[in-house]
Short mmCIF file of C-alpha atoms in Angstrom, two decimals:
data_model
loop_
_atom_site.label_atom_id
_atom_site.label_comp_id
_atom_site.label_asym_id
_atom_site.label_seq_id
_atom_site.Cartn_x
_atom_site.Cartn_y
_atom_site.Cartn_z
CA UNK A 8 3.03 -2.04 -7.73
CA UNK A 9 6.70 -1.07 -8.11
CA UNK A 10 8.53 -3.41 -10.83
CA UNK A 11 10.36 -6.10 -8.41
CA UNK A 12 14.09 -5.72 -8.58
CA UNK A 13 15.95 -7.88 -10.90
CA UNK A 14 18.49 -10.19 -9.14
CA UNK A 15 16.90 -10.48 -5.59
CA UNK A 16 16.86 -13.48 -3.34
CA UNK A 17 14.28 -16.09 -4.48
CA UNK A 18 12.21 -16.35 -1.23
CA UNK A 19 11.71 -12.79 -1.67
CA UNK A 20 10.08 -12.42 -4.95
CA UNK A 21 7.67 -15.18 -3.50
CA UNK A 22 6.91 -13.23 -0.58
CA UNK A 23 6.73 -10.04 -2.53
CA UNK A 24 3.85 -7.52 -1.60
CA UNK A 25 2.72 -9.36 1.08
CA UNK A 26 3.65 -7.77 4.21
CA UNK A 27 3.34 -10.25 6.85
CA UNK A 28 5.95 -12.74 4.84
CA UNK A 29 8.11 -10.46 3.67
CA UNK A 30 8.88 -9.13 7.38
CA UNK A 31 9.00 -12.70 8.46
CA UNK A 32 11.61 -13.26 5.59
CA UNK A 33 13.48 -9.99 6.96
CA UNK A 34 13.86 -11.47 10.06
CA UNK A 35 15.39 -14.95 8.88
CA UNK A 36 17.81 -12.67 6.10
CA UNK A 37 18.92 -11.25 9.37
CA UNK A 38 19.49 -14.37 10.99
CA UNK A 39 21.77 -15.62 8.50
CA UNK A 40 23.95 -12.57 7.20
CA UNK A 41 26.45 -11.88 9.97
CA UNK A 42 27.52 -8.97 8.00
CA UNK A 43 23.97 -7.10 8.68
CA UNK A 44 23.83 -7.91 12.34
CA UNK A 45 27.31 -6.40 12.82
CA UNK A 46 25.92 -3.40 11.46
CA UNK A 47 21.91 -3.04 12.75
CA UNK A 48 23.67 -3.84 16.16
CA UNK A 49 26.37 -0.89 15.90
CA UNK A 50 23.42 1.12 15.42
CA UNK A 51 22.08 -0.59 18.74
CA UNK A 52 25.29 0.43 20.21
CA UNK A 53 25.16 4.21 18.88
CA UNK A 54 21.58 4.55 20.81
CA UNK A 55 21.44 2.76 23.73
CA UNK A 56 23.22 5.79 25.68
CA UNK A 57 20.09 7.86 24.09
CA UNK A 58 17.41 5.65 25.94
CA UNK A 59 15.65 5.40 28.94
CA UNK A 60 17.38 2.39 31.38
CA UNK A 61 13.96 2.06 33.59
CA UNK A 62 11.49 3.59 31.43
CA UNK A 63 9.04 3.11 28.83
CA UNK A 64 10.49 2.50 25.48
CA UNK A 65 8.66 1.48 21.83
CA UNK A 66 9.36 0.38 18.80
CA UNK A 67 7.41 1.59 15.95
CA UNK A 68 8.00 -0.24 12.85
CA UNK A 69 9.99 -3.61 14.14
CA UNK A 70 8.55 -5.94 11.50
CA UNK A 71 10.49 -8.54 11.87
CA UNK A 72 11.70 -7.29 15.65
CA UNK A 73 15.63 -8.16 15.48
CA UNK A 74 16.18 -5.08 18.04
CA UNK A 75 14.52 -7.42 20.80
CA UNK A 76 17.75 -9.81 20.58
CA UNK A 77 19.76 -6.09 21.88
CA UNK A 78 17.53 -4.73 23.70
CA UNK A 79 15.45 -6.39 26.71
CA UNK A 80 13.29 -3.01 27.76
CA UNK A 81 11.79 -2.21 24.41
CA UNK A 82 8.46 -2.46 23.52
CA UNK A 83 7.94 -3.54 19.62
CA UNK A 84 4.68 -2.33 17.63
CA UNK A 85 4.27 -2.45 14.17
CA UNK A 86 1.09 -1.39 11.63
CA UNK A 87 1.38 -4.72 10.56
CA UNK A 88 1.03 -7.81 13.06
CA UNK A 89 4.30 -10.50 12.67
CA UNK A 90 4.97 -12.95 15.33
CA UNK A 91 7.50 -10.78 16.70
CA UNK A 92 6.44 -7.52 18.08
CA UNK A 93 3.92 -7.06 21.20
CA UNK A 94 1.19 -4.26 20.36
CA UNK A 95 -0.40 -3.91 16.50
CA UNK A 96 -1.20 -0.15 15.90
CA UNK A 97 -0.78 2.89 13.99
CA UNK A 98 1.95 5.52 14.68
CA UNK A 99 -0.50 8.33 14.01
CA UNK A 100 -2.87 7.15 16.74
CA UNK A 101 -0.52 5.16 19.76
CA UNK A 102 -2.88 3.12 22.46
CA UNK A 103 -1.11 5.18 24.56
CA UNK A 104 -2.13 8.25 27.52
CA UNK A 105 -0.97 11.03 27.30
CA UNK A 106 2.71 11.87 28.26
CA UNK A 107 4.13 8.02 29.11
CA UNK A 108 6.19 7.51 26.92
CA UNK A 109 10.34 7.71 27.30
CA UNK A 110 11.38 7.02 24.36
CA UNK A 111 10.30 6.15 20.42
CA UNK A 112 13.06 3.82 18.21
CA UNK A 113 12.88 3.28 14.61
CA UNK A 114 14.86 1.92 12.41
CA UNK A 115 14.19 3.17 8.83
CA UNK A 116 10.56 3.55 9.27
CA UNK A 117 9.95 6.85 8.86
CA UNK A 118 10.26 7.53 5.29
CA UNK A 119 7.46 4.63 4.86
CA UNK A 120 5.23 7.67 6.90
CA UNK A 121 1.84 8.56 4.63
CA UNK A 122 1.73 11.57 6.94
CA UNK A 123 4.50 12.76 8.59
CA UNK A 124 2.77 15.35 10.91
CA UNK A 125 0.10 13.03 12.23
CA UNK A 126 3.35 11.05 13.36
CA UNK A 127 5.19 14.16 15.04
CA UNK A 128 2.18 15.55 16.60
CA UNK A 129 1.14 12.17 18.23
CA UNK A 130 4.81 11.52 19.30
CA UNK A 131 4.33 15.10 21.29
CA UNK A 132 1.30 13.85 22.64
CA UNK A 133 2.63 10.19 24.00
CA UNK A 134 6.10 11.83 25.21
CA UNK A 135 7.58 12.74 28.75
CA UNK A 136 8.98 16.37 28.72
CA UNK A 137 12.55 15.20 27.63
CA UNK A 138 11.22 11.99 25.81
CA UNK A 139 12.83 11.45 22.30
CA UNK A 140 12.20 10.34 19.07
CA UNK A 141 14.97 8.18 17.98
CA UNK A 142 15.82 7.79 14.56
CA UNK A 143 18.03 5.62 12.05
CA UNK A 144 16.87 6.25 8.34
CA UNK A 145 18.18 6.02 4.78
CA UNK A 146 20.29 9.05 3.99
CA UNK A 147 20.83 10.37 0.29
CA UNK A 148 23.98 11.21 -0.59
CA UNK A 149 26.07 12.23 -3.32
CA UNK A 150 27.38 8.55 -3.16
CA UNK A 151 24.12 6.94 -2.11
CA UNK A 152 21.62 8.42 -4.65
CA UNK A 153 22.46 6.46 -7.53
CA UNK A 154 21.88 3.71 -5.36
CA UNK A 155 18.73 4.04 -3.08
CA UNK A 156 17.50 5.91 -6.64
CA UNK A 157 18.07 3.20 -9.34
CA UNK A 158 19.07 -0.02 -7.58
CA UNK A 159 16.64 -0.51 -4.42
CA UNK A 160 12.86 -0.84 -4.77
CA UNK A 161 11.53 1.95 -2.43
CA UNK A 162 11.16 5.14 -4.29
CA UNK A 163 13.68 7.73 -3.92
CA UNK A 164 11.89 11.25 -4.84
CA UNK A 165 13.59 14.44 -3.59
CA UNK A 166 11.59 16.67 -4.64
CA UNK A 167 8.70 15.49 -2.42
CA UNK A 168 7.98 14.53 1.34
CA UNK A 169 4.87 11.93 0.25
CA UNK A 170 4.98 8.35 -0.99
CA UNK A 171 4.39 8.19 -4.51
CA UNK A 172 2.92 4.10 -4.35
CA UNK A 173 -0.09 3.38 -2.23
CA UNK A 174 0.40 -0.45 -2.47
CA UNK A 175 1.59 -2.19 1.04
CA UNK A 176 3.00 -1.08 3.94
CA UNK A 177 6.23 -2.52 3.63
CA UNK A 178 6.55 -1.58 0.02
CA UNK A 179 5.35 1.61 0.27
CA UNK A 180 8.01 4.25 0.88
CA UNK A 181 10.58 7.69 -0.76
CA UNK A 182 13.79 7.18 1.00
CA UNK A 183 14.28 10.90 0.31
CA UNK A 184 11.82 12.47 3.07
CA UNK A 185 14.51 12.06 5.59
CA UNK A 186 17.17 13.39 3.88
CA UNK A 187 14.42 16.18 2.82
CA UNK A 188 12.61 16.61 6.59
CA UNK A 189 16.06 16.93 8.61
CA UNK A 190 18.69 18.65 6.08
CA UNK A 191 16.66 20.49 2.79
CA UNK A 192 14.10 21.86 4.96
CA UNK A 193 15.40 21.88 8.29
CA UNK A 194 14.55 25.04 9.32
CA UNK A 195 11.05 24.20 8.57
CA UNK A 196 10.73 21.53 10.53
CA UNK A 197 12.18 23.74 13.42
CA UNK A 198 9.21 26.08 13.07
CA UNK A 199 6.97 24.07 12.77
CA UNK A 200 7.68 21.63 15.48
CA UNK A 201 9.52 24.29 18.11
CA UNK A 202 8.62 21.98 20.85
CA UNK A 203 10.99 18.92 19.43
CA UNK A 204 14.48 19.90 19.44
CA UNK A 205 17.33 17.94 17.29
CA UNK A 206 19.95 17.12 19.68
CA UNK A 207 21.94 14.60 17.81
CA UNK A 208 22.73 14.05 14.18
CA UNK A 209 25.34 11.51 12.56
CA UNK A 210 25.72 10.90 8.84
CA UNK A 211 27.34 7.42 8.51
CA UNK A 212 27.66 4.02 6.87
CA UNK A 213 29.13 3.94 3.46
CA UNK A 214 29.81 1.04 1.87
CA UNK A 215 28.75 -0.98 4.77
CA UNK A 216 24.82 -1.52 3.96
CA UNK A 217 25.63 -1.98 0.21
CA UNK A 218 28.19 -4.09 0.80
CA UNK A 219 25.71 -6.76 2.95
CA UNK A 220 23.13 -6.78 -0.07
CA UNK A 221 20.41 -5.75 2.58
CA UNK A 222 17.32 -7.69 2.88
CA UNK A 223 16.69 -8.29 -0.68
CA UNK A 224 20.49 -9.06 -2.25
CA UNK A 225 22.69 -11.80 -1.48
CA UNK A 226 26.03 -10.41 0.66
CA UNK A 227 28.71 -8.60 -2.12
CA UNK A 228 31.56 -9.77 0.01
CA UNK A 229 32.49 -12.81 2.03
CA UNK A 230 31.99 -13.01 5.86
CA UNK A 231 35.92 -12.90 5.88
CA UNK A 232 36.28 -9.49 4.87
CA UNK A 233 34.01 -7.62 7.36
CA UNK A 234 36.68 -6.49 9.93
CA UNK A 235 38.31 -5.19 6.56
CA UNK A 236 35.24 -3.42 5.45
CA UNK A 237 34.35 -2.05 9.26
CA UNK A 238 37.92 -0.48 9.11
CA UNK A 239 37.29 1.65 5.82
CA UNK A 240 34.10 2.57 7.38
CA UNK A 241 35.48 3.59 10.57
CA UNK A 242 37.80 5.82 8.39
CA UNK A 243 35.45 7.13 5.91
CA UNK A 244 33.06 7.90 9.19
CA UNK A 245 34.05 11.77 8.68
CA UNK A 246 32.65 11.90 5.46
CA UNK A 247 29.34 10.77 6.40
CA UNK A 248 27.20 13.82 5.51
CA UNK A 249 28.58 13.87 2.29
CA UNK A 250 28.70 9.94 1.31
CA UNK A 251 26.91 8.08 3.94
CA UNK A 252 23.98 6.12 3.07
CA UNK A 253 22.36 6.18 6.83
CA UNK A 254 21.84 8.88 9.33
CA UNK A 255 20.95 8.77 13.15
CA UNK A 256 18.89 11.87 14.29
CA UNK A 257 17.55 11.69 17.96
CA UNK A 258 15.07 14.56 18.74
CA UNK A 259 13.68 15.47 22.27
CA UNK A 260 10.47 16.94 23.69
CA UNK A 261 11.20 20.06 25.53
#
């Protein structure tokens, strides 16, 4: 198992490697740092125009299902059953039919993917023609990478689109096969995937996630100063693809 990070919260280390707990201690971080709702629920904002008003709408991924307290027509699953999401099951094999599905939110899940095609090709399966895939993942930058490489847990490999650890779900993970999937090889995924178009890409949040200490750090910066720090993110929103530390990418079924 990956060395736990010097530094972190208490509860965590105790909860460390056990999946269940540690998603259940996600949830209650949440609860208490102002400074990450702000942000998880500006990603809300950035997607809800994406999704389907009267549809069918999942989750994969929620753990510790904070989008629920946004959204009121999503469906949360997870490989891993909390108290807070609705259907247990695997991403590469939905309880789903064939073709119901409007819409498929997750919030940096997919670089914790074993096998990345087992995902796409079911998500073809489940999808209405014009269904999406909707996307917010860790993006590596040449601001983020020394970060998400040598200060957070998850593995951060570029050079490969598998996980190097095969320890827990939640654990388990290379930050880097976003940033690899959508902009190193790009045009492979295009080819090999022709059917799922990329209609929407956004390179963002800076300082903003770093700033919050995540799940695992206490908060760098006082309550006080988050209108402050939203309006040097706001600015620095432009330089995104070059120093963000997130990205958005919603892709649709043709």
């Amino acid at each position: 198992m990956k060395k736990i990070m010097p530094h972190i919260y208490g509860k965590v280390k105790k909860v460390w490697g056990n999946d269940v707990d540690m998603l259940v201690q996600e949830r209650e971080t949440m609860n208490s740092k102002p400074i990450l709702q702000h942000l998880w629920r500006g990603w809300y904002k950035e997607i809800e125009p994406f999704m389907s008003q009267k549809g069918l709408n999942i989750e994969v991924g929620a753990g510790g299902g904070f989008a629920s307290t946004y959204f009121s027509n999503l469906i949360q699953t997870d490989i891993v059953k909390t108290p807070y999401i609705k259907i247990c099951c695997d991403a590469s094999a939905f309880p789903f039919k064939d073709n119901v599905l409007d819409t498929i939110v997750m919030f940096a899940v997919l670089h914790h993917f074993k096998n990345i095609d087992d995902f796409f090709n079911e998500a073809r399966r489940v999808l209405k023609k014009g269904g999406k895939v909707i996307m917010v993942e860790p993006y590596v930058s040449y601001l983020s990478y020394p970060v998400w490489r040598f200060l957070h847990y998850e593995s951060c490999n570029l050079k490969s689109l598998t996980i190097d650890s095969n320890e827990t779900a939640r654990i388990d993970a290379n930050i880097a096969i976003p940033t690899i999937l959508f902009r190193k090889k790009r045009k492979q995924f295009e080819k090999n995937y022709a059917d799922l178009q990329i209609i929407y890409e956004n390179y963002h949040t800076v300082f903003h996630f770093f700033a919050s200490g995540g799940y695992t750090y206490p908060s760098l910066i006082p309550q006080i100063l988050l209108p402050n720090l939203v309006k040097i993110e706001n600015k620095l929103q432009p330089l995104g693809k070059w120093f963000g530390s997130f990205m958005t990418v919603i892709i649709q079924k043709d």
